[in-house]
Short mmCIF file of C-alpha atoms in Angstrom, two decimals:
data_model
loop_
_atom_site.label_atom_id
_atom_site.label_comp_id
_atom_site.label_asym_id
_atom_site.label_seq_id
_atom_site.Cartn_x
_atom_site.Cartn_y
_atom_site.Cartn_z
CA MET A 1433 20.90 -13.58 11.58
CA ALA A 1434 17.39 -14.54 10.12
CA ILE A 1435 15.06 -11.48 8.82
CA THR A 1436 11.29 -12.99 8.06
CA THR A 1437 8.80 -10.43 6.56
CA VAL A 1438 5.34 -11.06 8.51
CA TRP A 1439 2.89 -8.64 7.55
CA GLN A 1440 3.89 -6.00 4.35
CA LEU A 1441 1.30 -3.46 1.83
CA ASP A 1442 0.14 -6.29 -0.80
CA MET A 1443 -0.32 -4.17 -3.60
CA GLU A 1444 -1.66 -6.24 -5.82
CA GLU A 1445 -4.36 -6.87 -3.78
CA VAL A 1446 -4.82 -2.50 -3.82
CA ARG A 1447 -5.55 -3.06 -6.87
CA ARG A 1448 -8.17 -5.89 -7.31
CA MET A 1449 -9.54 -3.62 -3.84
CA ILE A 1450 -10.10 -0.04 -6.13
CA ALA A 1451 -11.61 -2.37 -9.18
CA GLU A 1452 -13.96 -3.61 -7.19
CA ILE A 1453 -15.07 -0.41 -5.90
CA LEU A 1454 -14.79 1.33 -9.13
CA THR A 1455 -16.06 -1.55 -10.69
CA LEU A 1456 -13.81 -2.31 -12.86
CA PRO A 1457 -12.49 -5.17 -14.55
CA ASP A 1458 -8.77 -5.87 -13.09
CA GLU A 1459 -7.36 -6.09 -16.53
CA ARG A 1460 -8.09 -1.94 -16.40
CA VAL A 1461 -6.40 -0.80 -12.84
CA PHE A 1462 -2.61 -1.70 -13.63
CA ASP A 1463 0.60 -0.95 -11.37
CA ALA A 1464 2.12 2.24 -12.80
CA ASN A 1465 5.39 0.71 -12.06
CA ASN A 1466 5.00 -1.91 -14.53
CA MET A 1467 2.78 0.04 -17.24
CA GLN A 1468 1.72 -2.56 -19.65
CA ASP A 1469 0.60 -1.23 -23.54
CA VAL A 1470 -2.41 0.63 -23.39
CA SER A 1471 -2.73 2.32 -27.37
CA GLU A 1472 -6.11 -0.01 -27.84
CA LEU A 1473 -7.59 0.78 -24.47
CA ASP A 1474 -9.99 3.96 -23.93
CA TYR A 1475 -9.86 4.08 -20.64
CA PHE A 1476 -7.95 2.48 -17.91
CA VAL A 1477 -6.17 3.44 -14.00
CA THR A 1478 -2.86 3.08 -12.43
CA VAL A 1479 -2.38 2.56 -9.00
CA LEU A 1480 1.61 3.37 -7.26
CA ASN A 1481 3.03 3.41 -3.95
CA SER A 1482 4.90 6.76 -3.83
CA HIS A 1483 5.93 6.92 -0.05
CA GLN A 1484 6.05 5.93 2.70
CA LEU A 1485 7.04 7.61 6.22
CA ASP A 1486 7.65 6.12 8.92
CA ILE A 1487 5.55 7.64 12.02
CA GLY A 1488 6.80 4.85 14.99
CA THR A 1489 8.92 1.82 16.06
CA GLU A 1490 8.46 -0.63 18.37
CA ILE A 1491 10.51 -3.18 19.38
CA LYS A 1492 9.39 -6.57 21.49
CA PHE A 1493 12.10 -9.41 22.41
CA ASN A 1494 10.88 -12.95 22.74
CA GLY A 1495 13.43 -14.74 24.80
CA LYS A 1496 12.09 -17.94 24.63
CA ASP A 1497 11.95 -17.31 20.47
CA GLU A 1498 15.40 -15.55 20.88
CA GLU A 1499 13.80 -12.93 18.41
CA GLU A 1500 13.49 -9.62 17.99
CA ILE A 1501 9.79 -8.62 16.49
CA ILE A 1502 9.65 -5.42 14.97
CA SER A 1503 6.28 -2.84 14.23
CA THR A 1504 6.86 -0.02 12.04
CA LEU A 1505 3.60 1.99 11.86
CA LYS A 1506 3.58 3.70 8.44
CA GLU A 1507 1.79 6.66 6.74
CA VAL A 1508 1.94 5.35 2.67
CA ASN A 1509 0.31 7.10 0.24
CA ILE A 1510 -1.07 6.06 -3.22
CA SER A 1511 -1.27 7.75 -6.37
CA ILE A 1512 -4.20 7.22 -8.67
CA ASN A 1513 -4.56 8.09 -11.99
CA ALA A 1514 -8.01 7.35 -14.01
CA TYR A 1515 -7.12 7.90 -17.92
CA GLY A 1516 -9.94 8.04 -20.28
CA LYS A 1517 -13.80 9.58 -20.22
CA ASN A 1518 -15.27 10.23 -16.92
CA SER A 1519 -12.03 9.86 -15.31
CA TYR A 1520 -12.57 12.80 -12.95
CA GLN A 1521 -15.91 11.06 -11.64
CA LEU A 1522 -14.17 7.82 -11.33
CA LEU A 1523 -12.21 9.03 -8.60
CA CYS A 1524 -14.90 11.19 -7.33
CA LYS A 1525 -16.56 7.41 -6.74
CA LEU A 1526 -13.14 6.46 -5.09
CA THR A 1527 -13.11 8.86 -2.71
CA GLN A 1528 -16.50 8.82 -1.61
CA SER A 1529 -16.47 5.07 -0.97
CA MET A 1530 -13.62 4.92 0.63
CA ARG A 1531 -15.13 4.99 3.97
CA SER A 1532 -18.24 2.75 3.05
CA THR A 1533 -18.22 -0.40 6.05
CA SER A 1534 -17.21 -3.08 3.12
CA VAL A 1535 -14.26 -1.00 2.17
CA TRP A 1536 -13.63 -0.78 5.75
CA GLN A 1537 -14.31 -4.41 6.55
CA ARG A 1538 -11.76 -5.34 3.04
CA LEU A 1539 -8.87 -2.63 4.57
CA LYS A 1540 -8.63 -3.74 7.69
CA ARG A 1541 -8.61 -8.17 6.62
CA MET A 1542 -5.55 -6.49 4.25
CA GLY A 1543 -3.87 -4.48 7.12
CA MET A 1544 -4.84 -1.20 6.40
CA GLY A 1545 -6.74 1.93 7.65
CA TYR A 1546 -7.83 4.66 5.56
CA LEU A 1547 -6.79 8.19 6.88
CA ARG A 1548 -7.62 10.61 4.33
CA CYS A 1549 -7.41 11.60 0.29
CA SER A 1550 -5.85 15.14 -1.30
CA GLU A 1551 -7.99 16.80 -3.21
CA ILE A 1552 -8.60 15.50 -7.10
CA ARG A 1553 -6.88 16.93 -9.58
CA SER A 1554 -8.43 17.03 -13.30
CA LEU A 1555 -5.30 17.00 -15.82
CA PRO A 1556 -6.33 16.96 -19.60
CA THR A 1557 -3.70 16.10 -21.54
CA ALA A 1558 -3.99 17.05 -25.57
CA ILE A 1559 -3.53 13.75 -27.46
CA ASP A 1560 -3.73 13.20 -31.23
CA GLY A 1561 -5.25 16.55 -31.90
CA GLY A 1562 -7.85 15.71 -29.17
CA GLU A 1563 -7.80 15.70 -25.44
CA GLU A 1564 -7.89 13.01 -22.99
CA GLN A 1565 -8.91 13.25 -20.01
CA ARG A 1566 -6.73 12.39 -16.65
CA ALA A 1567 -7.43 12.77 -12.93
CA GLU A 1568 -5.91 11.78 -10.12
CA VAL A 1569 -5.75 11.35 -6.30
CA ASP A 1570 -3.37 10.24 -3.73
CA LEU A 1571 -5.04 7.95 -1.14
CA ILE A 1572 -2.80 7.97 1.93
CA PHE A 1573 -3.59 5.24 4.44
CA SER A 1574 -2.01 3.77 7.63
CA ILE A 1575 -0.37 0.52 7.83
CA ASN A 1576 1.78 -1.67 10.36
CA SER A 1577 4.67 -3.82 8.62
CA ILE A 1578 5.81 -6.42 10.73
CA ILE A 1579 9.24 -8.16 10.87
CA LYS A 1580 11.20 -10.95 12.89
CA ALA A 1581 14.78 -11.24 13.03
CA ASN A 1582 16.53 -13.97 15.03
CA VAL A 1583 18.51 -12.18 18.13
CA LYS A 1584 21.04 -15.28 19.73
CA CYS A 1585 21.41 -14.16 23.29
CA GLY A 1586 24.23 -15.88 26.18
CA LYS A 1587 21.85 -17.02 28.63
CA THR A 1588 25.34 -18.23 30.48
CA VAL A 1589 28.67 -17.41 30.84
CA ASN A 1590 31.54 -19.21 32.20
CA PHE A 1591 34.68 -17.43 33.11
CA LYS A 1592 37.89 -18.30 33.46
CA LEU A 1593 40.08 -15.98 35.63
CA ILE A 1594 43.81 -17.06 35.81
CA ARG A 1595 45.88 -15.09 37.86
CA GLY A 1596 49.25 -13.96 37.32
#
């Protein structure tokens, strides 16, 4: 049985989009699951696909190609954390930009739809005798992940009856 991913969420492209919206270099927007040394950085942003909720699934059967096409609508929660000076304002800019036409068009090309965001949380932290500004927001998107699976079907069946 062969299962092929047709479309899934591309977190690298999500990070690139966030860097562009915030006019930050790509190397300042990190995957939160794959952190790099940030000790020399005065500001940076992390992005985490924190959870996905299945909303519904549609399964279609293509008899000609003997395959199932499984399409699952999901609600995806992506957590964005900003660290350093003006982190709260940075996330305000991000959330205000999410409904702009250019972002909407980019999301559409990525196979995503923007639904809503959480409140922006200011989370200042004491570090090295001072205070580091931190802020966090969750962006909620809809995606439609699609996989294909080969399904062998029998078109004809021969029976041999034995009389006993």
